Short mmCIF file of C-alpha atoms in Angstrom, two decimals:
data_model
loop_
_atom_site.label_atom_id
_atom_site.label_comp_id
_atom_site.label_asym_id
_atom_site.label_seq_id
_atom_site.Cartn_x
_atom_site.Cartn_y
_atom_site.Cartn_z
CA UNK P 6 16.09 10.82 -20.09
CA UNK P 7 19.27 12.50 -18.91
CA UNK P 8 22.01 11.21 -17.48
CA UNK P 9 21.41 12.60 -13.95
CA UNK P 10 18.08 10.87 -14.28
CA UNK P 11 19.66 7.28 -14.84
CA UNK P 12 22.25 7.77 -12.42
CA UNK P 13 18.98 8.10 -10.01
CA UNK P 14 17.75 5.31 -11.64
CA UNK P 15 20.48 2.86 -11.03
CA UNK P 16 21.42 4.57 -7.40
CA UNK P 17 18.09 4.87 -5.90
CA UNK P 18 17.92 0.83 -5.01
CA UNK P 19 21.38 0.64 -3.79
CA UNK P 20 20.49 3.77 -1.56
CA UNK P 21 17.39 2.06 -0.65
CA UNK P 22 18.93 -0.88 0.39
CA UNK P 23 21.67 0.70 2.07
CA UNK P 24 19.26 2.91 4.41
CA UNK P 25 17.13 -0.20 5.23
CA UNK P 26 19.91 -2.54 6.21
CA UNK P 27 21.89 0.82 8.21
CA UNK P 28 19.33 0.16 10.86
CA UNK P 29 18.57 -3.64 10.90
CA UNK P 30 19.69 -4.33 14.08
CA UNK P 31 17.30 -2.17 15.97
CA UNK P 32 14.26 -2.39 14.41
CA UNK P 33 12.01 -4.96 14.43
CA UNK P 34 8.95 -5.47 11.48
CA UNK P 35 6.11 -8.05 12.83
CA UNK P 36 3.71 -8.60 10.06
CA UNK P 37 1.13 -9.92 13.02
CA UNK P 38 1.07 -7.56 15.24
CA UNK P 39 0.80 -4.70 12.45
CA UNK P 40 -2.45 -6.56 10.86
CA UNK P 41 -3.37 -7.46 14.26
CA UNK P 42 -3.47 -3.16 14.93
CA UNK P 43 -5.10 -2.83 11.22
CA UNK P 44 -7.55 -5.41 11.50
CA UNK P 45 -8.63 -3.72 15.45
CA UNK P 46 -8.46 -0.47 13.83
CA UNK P 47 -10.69 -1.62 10.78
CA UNK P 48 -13.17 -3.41 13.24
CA UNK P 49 -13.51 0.48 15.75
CA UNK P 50 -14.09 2.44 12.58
CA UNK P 51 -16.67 -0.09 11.33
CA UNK P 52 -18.53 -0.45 14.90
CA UNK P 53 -18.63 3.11 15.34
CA UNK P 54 -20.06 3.39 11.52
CA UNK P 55 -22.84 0.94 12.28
CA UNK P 56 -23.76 3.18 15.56
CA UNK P 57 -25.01 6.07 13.48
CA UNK P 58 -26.35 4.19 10.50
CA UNK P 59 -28.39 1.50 11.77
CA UNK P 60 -30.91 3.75 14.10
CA UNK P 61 -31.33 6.02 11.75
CA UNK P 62 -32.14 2.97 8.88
CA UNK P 63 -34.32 1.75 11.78
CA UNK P 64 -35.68 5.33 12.49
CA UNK P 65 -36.61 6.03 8.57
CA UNK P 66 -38.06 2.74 8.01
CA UNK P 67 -40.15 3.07 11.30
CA UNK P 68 -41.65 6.28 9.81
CA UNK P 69 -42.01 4.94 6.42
CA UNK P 70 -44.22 2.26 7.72
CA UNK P 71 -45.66 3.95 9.89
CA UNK P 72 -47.09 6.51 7.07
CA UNK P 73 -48.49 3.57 4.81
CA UNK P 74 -50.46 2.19 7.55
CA UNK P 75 -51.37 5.61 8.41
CA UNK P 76 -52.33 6.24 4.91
CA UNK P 77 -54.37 2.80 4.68
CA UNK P 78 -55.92 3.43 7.84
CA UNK P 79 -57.37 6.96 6.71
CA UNK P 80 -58.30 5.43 3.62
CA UNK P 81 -60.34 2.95 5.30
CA UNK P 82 -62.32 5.12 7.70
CA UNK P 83 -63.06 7.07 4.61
CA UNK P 84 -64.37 4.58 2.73
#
């Protein structure tokens, strides 16, 4: 490593720092309420998931079953 790249190294957390505590005053960092937005967020994307997927798990099992009895059926009369 250079020696621009430790300077960077050593400055970077004391110019982290400094940005984060320039603005202390006016900002405010709930931990709830941002979980409370992920976890709603999280929940909408799932529910809207589960819309599309289940009635068309329900649709291809209907037909799946539907064939084998179908099948069996035929197979009887046949027989």
């Amino acid at each position: 490593m250079g020696l621009t790249a430790t300077k960077l190294m050593t400055l970077a957390p004391k110019a982290g720092a400094a940005l984060l505590s320039a603005g202390a005053g006016d900002v405010t960092f709930d931990v709830t309420s941002i979980m409370s937005d992920s976890v709603k967020t999280v929940q909408g994307q799932a529910f809207s998931v589960l819309a599309i997927v289940v009635p068309a798990i329900v649709l291809i099992t209907g037909a799946v079953v539907g064939i084998k009895f179908g099948i069996g059926w035929l197979k009887k009369i046949k027989g």
